[in-house]
Every structure is written in C-alpha cells, then in structure tokens.
Backbone as CSV, one residue per row, in Angstrom:
resi,resn,N_x,N_y,N_z,CA_x,CA_y,CA_z,C_x,C_y,C_z
1,UNK,-195.136,-130.088,191.849,-194.323,-128.893,191.862,-194.723,-128.059,193.069
2,UNK,-193.828,-127.873,193.979,-194.095,-127.096,195.179,-193.642,-125.663,195.004
3,UNK,-194.318,-124.785,195.697,-193.915,-123.380,195.661,-193.483,-122.968,197.059
4,UNK,-192.563,-122.100,197.104,-192.083,-121.569,198.361,-192.867,-120.296,198.640
5,UNK,-193.774,-120.347,199.623,-194.642,-119.216,199.927,-193.842,-117.992,200.362
6,UNK,-192.823,-118.200,201.164,-191.999,-117.092,201.624,-191.332,-116.380,200.446
7,UNK,-190.788,-117.163,199.531,-190.142,-116.565,198.361,-191.171,-115.876,197.471
8,UNK,-192.354,-116.455,197.333,-193.395,-115.871,196.488,-193.874,-114.537,197.058
9,UNK,-194.007,-114.433,198.378,-194.481,-113.194,198.997,-193.440,-112.087,199.013
10,UNK,-192.170,-112.458,199.169,-191.129,-111.463,199.369,-190.172,-111.325,198.188
11,UNK,-190.681,-111.534,196.992,-189.886,-111.338,195.782,-190.439,-110.123,195.054
12,UNK,-189.557,-109.234,194.643,-190.018,-108.059,193.909,-190.430,-108.449,192.494
13,UNK,-191.092,-107.547,191.805,-191.679,-107.861,190.502,-190.634,-108.130,189.426
14,UNK,-189.500,-107.456,189.482,-188.458,-107.662,188.472,-187.854,-109.054,188.615
15,UNK,-187.545,-109.441,189.841,-186.990,-110.776,190.074,-188.004,-111.848,189.734
16,UNK,-189.276,-111.620,190.072,-190.316,-112.601,189.745,-190.472,-112.738,188.241
17,UNK,-190.344,-111.635,187.513,-190.433,-111.702,186.055,-189.264,-112.440,185.439
18,UNK,-188.068,-112.218,185.959,-186.905,-112.920,185.417,-186.938,-114.404,185.780
19,UNK,-187.494,-114.748,186.939,-187.621,-116.155,187.311,-188.645,-116.876,186.447
20,UNK,-189.618,-116.134,185.919,-190.655,-116.719,185.068,-190.305,-116.598,183.585
21,UNK,-189.060,-116.268,183.266,-188.575,-116.122,181.897,-189.335,-115.045,181.121
22,UNK,-189.659,-113.931,181.798,-190.276,-112.784,181.135,-189.188,-111.769,180.813
23,UNK,-189.409,-110.951,179.805,-188.403,-109.966,179.432,-188.367,-108.794,180.408
24,UNK,-189.491,-108.448,181.009,-189.539,-107.336,181.964,-190.009,-107.826,183.317
25,UNK,-190.639,-106.923,184.027,-191.141,-107.296,185.346,-192.468,-108.050,185.207
26,UNK,-192.836,-108.703,186.271,-194.089,-109.445,186.297,-195.244,-108.445,186.190
27,UNK,-196.247,-108.692,185.336,-197.344,-107.720,185.177,-198.246,-107.688,186.413
28,UNK,-198.778,-106.520,186.699,-199.709,-106.338,187.807,-201.105,-106.266,187.212
29,UNK,-201.858,-107.337,187.349,-203.146,-107.471,186.673,-204.273,-106.699,187.347
30,UNK,-204.118,-106.374,188.614,-205.221,-105.780,189.362,-205.049,-104.284,189.595
31,UNK,-204.318,-103.608,188.751,-204.066,-102.186,188.946,-205.356,-101.376,188.927
32,UNK,-206.123,-101.462,187.862,-207.307,-100.614,187.730,-208.411,-100.971,188.710
33,UNK,-208.727,-102.246,188.935,-209.767,-102.518,189.948,-209.408,-102.007,191.341
34,UNK,-208.159,-102.211,191.775,-207.778,-101.752,193.112,-207.662,-100.239,193.173
35,UNK,-207.192,-99.617,192.097,-207.103,-98.163,192.062,-208.496,-97.533,192.123
36,UNK,-209.429,-98.081,191.360,-210.807,-97.576,191.386,-211.424,-97.794,192.770
37,UNK,-211.173,-98.957,193.362,-211.704,-99.251,194.697,-211.180,-98.251,195.726
38,UNK,-209.882,-97.998,195.728,-209.296,-97.069,196.708,-209.793,-95.647,196.492
39,UNK,-209.832,-95.201,195.252,-210.299,-93.839,194.985,-211.778,-93.686,195.310
40,UNK,-212.587,-94.691,195.000,-214.011,-94.636,195.341,-214.205,-94.636,196.856
41,UNK,-213.414,-95.422,197.569,-213.505,-95.430,199.027,-213.162,-94.083,199.634
42,UNK,-212.119,-93.447,199.120,-211.757,-92.113,199.609,-212.812,-91.075,199.247
43,UNK,-213.379,-91.188,198.048,-214.411,-90.254,197.618,-215.677,-90.404,198.462
44,UNK,-216.083,-91.635,198.744,-217.265,-91.873,199.579,-217.046,-91.318,200.980
45,UNK,-215.890,-91.565,201.539,-215.598,-91.072,202.884,-215.551,-89.544,202.906
46,UNK,-214.940,-88.946,201.893,-214.887,-87.487,201.818,-216.291,-86.904,201.688
47,UNK,-217.126,-87.485,200.824,-218.487,-86.989,200.645,-219.285,-87.118,201.939
48,UNK,-219.114,-88.235,202.620,-219.831,-88.419,203.884,-219.394,-87.378,204.916
49,UNK,-218.098,-87.130,205.015,-217.628,-86.191,206.034,-218.024,-84.756,205.720
50,UNK,-218.132,-84.410,204.441,-218.472,-83.037,204.078,-219.983,-82.811,204.046
51,UNK,-220.705,-83.688,203.386,-222.122,-83.448,203.151,-223.029,-84.509,203.760
52,UNK,-222.601,-85.753,203.754,-223.471,-86.851,204.152,-223.900,-86.820,205.602
53,UNK,-223.036,-86.361,206.486,-223.400,-86.295,207.907,-224.559,-85.326,208.118
54,UNK,-224.574,-84.243,207.380,-225.639,-83.258,207.532,-226.923,-83.709,206.840
55,UNK,-226.785,-84.360,205.710,-227.946,-84.682,204.897,-228.601,-86.009,205.278
56,UNK,-227.815,-87.049,205.483,-228.393,-88.384,205.613,-228.593,-88.837,207.060
57,UNK,-227.702,-88.487,207.947,-227.789,-89.014,209.310,-227.872,-87.899,210.350
58,UNK,-228.494,-86.814,209.992,-228.562,-85.664,210.881,-229.281,-86.003,212.195
59,UNK,-230.416,-86.680,212.123,-231.211,-86.972,213.308,-231.062,-88.414,213.779
60,UNK,-230.040,-89.091,213.335,-229.826,-90.487,213.707,-228.429,-90.626,214.309
61,UNK,-228.279,-90.315,215.593,-226.933,-90.288,216.175,-226.253,-91.647,216.217
62,UNK,-227.017,-92.715,216.332,-226.409,-94.044,216.391,-225.786,-94.424,215.052
63,UNK,-226.481,-94.142,213.978,-225.941,-94.429,212.639,-224.773,-93.491,212.340
64,UNK,-224.885,-92.242,212.796,-223.795,-91.281,212.607,-222.527,-91.754,213.311
65,UNK,-222.676,-92.255,214.538,-221.530,-92.773,215.287,-220.898,-93.963,214.560
66,UNK,-221.743,-94.871,214.072,-221.242,-96.057,213.385,-220.498,-95.661,212.103
67,UNK,-221.084,-94.807,211.307,-220.440,-94.415,210.054,-219.182,-93.595,210.298
68,UNK,-219.193,-92.729,211.298,-217.973,-91.977,211.621,-216.835,-92.921,211.966
69,UNK,-217.154,-93.897,212.766,-216.128,-94.827,213.240,-215.597,-95.718,212.117
70,UNK,-216.478,-96.346,211.369,-216.035,-97.333,210.394,-215.602,-96.723,209.065
71,UNK,-216.199,-95.622,208.656,-215.728,-94.985,207.423,-214.385,-94.306,207.629
72,UNK,-214.087,-93.896,208.835,-212.765,-93.344,209.119,-211.676,-94.387,208.912
73,UNK,-211.898,-95.591,209.433,-210.922,-96.664,209.234,-210.861,-97.091,207.769
74,UNK,-212.007,-97.080,207.091,-212.023,-97.432,205.680,-211.196,-96.437,204.875
75,UNK,-211.279,-95.162,205.223,-210.474,-94.145,204.531,-208.994,-94.368,204.767
76,UNK,-208.627,-94.738,205.985,-207.218,-95.012,206.280,-206.715,-96.190,205.456
77,UNK,-207.516,-97.242,205.365,-207.115,-98.414,204.583,-206.984,-98.057,203.103
78,UNK,-207.935,-97.296,202.574,-207.857,-96.896,201.159,-206.671,-95.963,200.918
79,UNK,-206.399,-95.078,201.860,-205.274,-94.160,201.707,-203.943,-94.905,201.714
80,UNK,-203.828,-95.918,202.543,-202.603,-96.727,202.570,-202.482,-97.562,201.303
81,UNK,-203.610,-97.977,200.734,-203.593,-98.790,199.520,-203.035,-98.056,198.312
82,UNK,-203.267,-96.763,198.220,-202.789,-96.014,197.052,-201.265,-96.025,196.910
83,UNK,-200.492,-95.729,197.961,-199.036,-95.808,197.801,-198.538,-97.236,197.550
84,UNK,-199.216,-98.216,198.122,-198.798,-99.600,197.868,-199.001,-99.985,196.410
85,UNK,-200.109,-99.566,195.846,-200.356,-99.841,194.433,-199.378,-99.050,193.570
86,UNK,-199.159,-97.790,193.924,-198.200,-96.977,193.179,-196.787,-97.530,193.257
87,UNK,-196.405,-98.034,194.427,-195.064,-98.621,194.565,-194.930,-99.875,193.716
88,UNK,-195.996,-100.637,193.599,-195.942,-101.850,192.770,-195.769,-101.493,191.298
89,UNK,-196.403,-100.426,190.875,-196.330,-100.038,189.463,-195.035,-99.290,189.158
90,UNK,-194.651,-98.351,190.003,-193.526,-97.476,189.691,-192.185,-97.948,190.251
91,UNK,-192.195,-98.659,191.357,-190.957,-99.112,191.995,-190.861,-100.635,191.916
92,UNK,-190.707,-101.145,190.703,-190.778,-102.597,190.463,-189.800,-103.404,191.301
93,UNK,-188.583,-102.984,191.389,-187.556,-103.807,191.995,-187.234,-103.470,193.429
94,UNK,-188.136,-102.810,194.127,-187.822,-102.340,195.465,-188.702,-102.995,196.528
95,UNK,-188.474,-102.569,197.754,-189.059,-103.137,198.958,-190.594,-103.164,198.955
96,UNK,-191.233,-102.083,198.543,-192.693,-102.006,198.613,-193.399,-102.618,197.410
97,UNK,-192.673,-103.237,196.506,-193.332,-103.940,195.406,-193.559,-105.414,195.731
98,UNK,-193.168,-105.824,196.908,-193.400,-107.212,197.313,-194.889,-107.493,197.417
99,UNK,-195.261,-108.721,197.112,-196.661,-109.132,197.231,-197.138,-109.104,198.682
100,UNK,-196.237,-109.300,199.610,-196.615,-109.365,201.027,-197.327,-108.089,201.470
101,UNK,-196.890,-106.937,200.974,-197.527,-105.679,201.364,-198.961,-105.609,200.873
102,UNK,-199.201,-106.040,199.632,-200.560,-106.002,199.097,-201.463,-106.996,199.809
103,UNK,-200.940,-108.161,200.139,-201.766,-109.135,200.846,-201.985,-108.734,202.302
104,UNK,-201.049,-108.064,202.898,-201.246,-107.527,204.240,-202.310,-106.430,204.221
105,UNK,-202.273,-105.594,203.199,-203.281,-104.557,203.028,-204.657,-105.188,202.806
106,UNK,-204.715,-106.228,201.976,-205.970,-106.920,201.727,-206.487,-107.588,202.997
107,UNK,-205.597,-108.122,203.801,-205.984,-108.712,205.082,-206.581,-107.647,206.007
108,UNK,-205.998,-106.463,206.035,-206.552,-105.365,206.842,-207.950,-104.998,206.363
109,UNK,-208.157,-105.000,205.060,-209.474,-104.705,204.501,-210.490,-105.773,204.893
110,UNK,-210.096,-107.029,204.850,-211.000,-108.119,205.230,-211.315,-108.058,206.724
111,UNK,-210.322,-107.769,207.549,-210.554,-107.648,208.993,-211.498,-106.484,209.277
112,UNK,-211.326,-105.363,208.575,-212.230,-104.219,208.739,-213.656,-104.623,208.391
113,UNK,-213.843,-105.346,207.298,-215.183,-105.763,206.887,-215.792,-106.728,207.906
114,UNK,-214.999,-107.650,208.425,-215.507,-108.599,209.420,-215.915,-107.878,210.700
115,UNK,-215.096,-106.935,211.147,-215.423,-106.186,212.367,-216.703,-105.397,212.173
116,UNK,-216.891,-104.797,211.004,-218.105,-104.028,210.744,-219.326,-104.944,210.705
117,UNK,-219.214,-106.086,210.073,-220.337,-107.025,210.005,-220.683,-107.555,211.392
118,UNK,-219.670,-107.884,212.184,-219.925,-108.349,213.552,-220.618,-107.253,214.350
119,UNK,-220.201,-106.013,214.186,-220.860,-104.904,214.882,-222.319,-104.803,214.447
120,UNK,-222.572,-104.884,213.142,-223.942,-104.754,212.659,-224.839,-105.888,213.140
121,UNK,-224.282,-107.080,213.290,-225.093,-108.231,213.684,-225.247,-108.317,215.199
122,UNK,-224.205,-108.069,215.940,-224.238,-108.285,217.395,-224.531,-107.030,218.206
123,UNK,-223.814,-105.962,217.953,-223.902,-104.798,218.831,-224.948,-103.774,218.404
124,UNK,-225.111,-103.564,217.113,-225.998,-102.504,216.647,-227.445,-102.704,217.106
125,UNK,-228.023,-103.913,217.015,-229.410,-104.061,217.494,-229.559,-103.739,218.991
126,UNK,-228.581,-104.121,219.786,-228.627,-103.835,221.213,-228.507,-102.331,221.460
127,UNK,-227.584,-101.680,220.782,-227.428,-100.230,220.953,-228.655,-99.477,220.461
128,UNK,-229.266,-99.965,219.395,-230.472,-99.326,218.877,-231.616,-99.443,219.880
129,UNK,-231.774,-100.634,220.487,-232.828,-100.816,221.491,-232.581,-99.934,222.707
130,UNK,-231.328,-99.833,223.136,-231.008,-98.969,224.273,-231.276,-97.505,223.956
131,UNK,-230.960,-97.086,222.736,-231.193,-95.696,222.349,-232.679,-95.395,222.262
132,UNK,-233.474,-96.327,221.733,-234.919,-96.115,221.666,-235.526,-96.061,223.068
133,UNK,-235.027,-96.900,223.986,-235.496,-96.845,225.373,-235.114,-95.513,226.009
134,UNK,-233.930,-95.022,225.716,-233.498,-93.723,226.242,-234.400,-92.608,225.720
135,UNK,-234.717,-92.633,224.437,-235.609,-91.616,223.881,-236.999,-91.699,224.501
136,UNK,-237.473,-92.907,224.757,-238.783,-93.088,225.385,-238.786,-92.508,226.802
137,UNK,-237.689,-92.732,227.551,-237.587,-92.171,228.895,-237.507,-90.651,228.859
138,UNK,-236.817,-90.114,227.886,-236.614,-88.663,227.806,-237.915,-87.913,227.557
139,UNK,-238.903,-88.544,226.955,-240.137,-87.817,226.684,-240.950,-87.573,227.957
140,UNK,-240.662,-88.337,229.016,-241.379,-88.161,230.279,-240.630,-87.260,231.262
141,UNK,-239.431,-86.892,230.960,-238.660,-86.012,231.824,-238.966,-84.576,231.417
142,UNK,-239.389,-83.759,232.379,-239.749,-82.379,232.008,-238.517,-81.581,231.577
143,UNK,-238.752,-80.747,230.623,-237.679,-79.886,230.136,-237.502,-78.722,231.097
144,UNK,-236.296,-78.279,231.262,-236.010,-77.162,232.152,-236.478,-75.853,231.553
145,UNK,-236.764,-74.909,232.408,-237.171,-73.589,231.959,-235.923,-72.836,231.511
146,UNK,-235.968,-72.325,230.328,-234.779,-71.672,229.782,-234.696,-70.203,230.168
147,UNK,-235.778,-69.661,230.728,-235.726,-68.263,231.152,-234.923,-68.152,232.434
148,UNK,-234.246,-67.069,232.572,-233.522,-66.814,233.816,-234.520,-66.359,234.870
149,UNK,-234.397,-66.944,236.002,-235.273,-66.581,237.108,-234.618,-65.428,237.864
150,UNK,-235.390,-64.360,238.063,-234.865,-63.213,238.789,-234.941,-63.482,240.283
151,UNK,-233.904,-63.121,240.935,-233.920,-63.256,242.380,-234.479,-61.977,242.979
152,UNK,-235.158,-62.142,244.068,-235.738,-60.968,244.725,-234.614,-60.149,245.361
153,UNK,-234.603,-58.874,245.061,-233.569,-58.026,245.644,-234.194,-57.100,246.669
154,UNK,-233.532,-56.836,247.709,-234.031,-55.969,248.783,-233.493,-54.610,248.682
C-alpha cells in the first residue's frame, strides 16, 4: 500500500478524517506537548531577556552574545509555532491546518538546533580562546587617566 506524500502533507484535517472513515476531523495527538514546548520556549526567552542577562551572564560577554543570538531565533520559532498549532485545532478545514506547515516549522526547529550545536562545537571554543587572549593583552595595557588635564593659561 503506497501513500502519496504530497496528498498527505497538503490535506486538511477534515478531509483527512473523512478519507479515514472518521466522523469528524483527524485528531491532533501532539497538541499539549507542542503547546507546552512553545510556551516554555517563550517563557525562557522572556525570563532571559528581562532578568537572566543581568543575573547569569553579566560578566561573560561571549556567552551573552551567544544566548542573545540563539534565544532570539528560538523565540521567533516558538512564536510562529503557536498560531500554527492554534490553526490546526481551531481551523480544521483551512489552509493552515495542513501537515506541511507543522513539518516545515519542525524543520526550522531542527535547523536551529543544528546551527546552535555546530556553533558550540566549532566556533565557540575558538571565540573563547580569542577572548581570553584579548583579556590577557588588556591587563598589560595601561589605563588612561580619567582626570581632565588642565592646560596652562597665560
């Protein structure tokens, strides 16, 4: 028995339910796990932007840069996920209830995770070593005098 991938991805829930001899629309089994995931992602990002930057990474600019960059994209992905999940639940027979949107969203999440892991494995150690070398050099550079020097007036 072969399945048509194109038809499976681009069929709304009502049509999929009627094709499977169900009385209503096809059930969405992953509502609560994905809803909790998206809300937790938004909550973590909000907490980091409000309090976490000051408390956890105040004196660590490299980690602050990394978290600012990647948690921002994570918040965007979670924010986009909420309407897609809501459209699947509330708009059964319409355009945004197609499976393709959820799998495209999931693909964006996987790509985000891969990019972050590649950064942590390849770039972060190099940037950390460069930053530590910069800090080591800075300790030998004399600090400027902050007092204003008076010029001799005639």
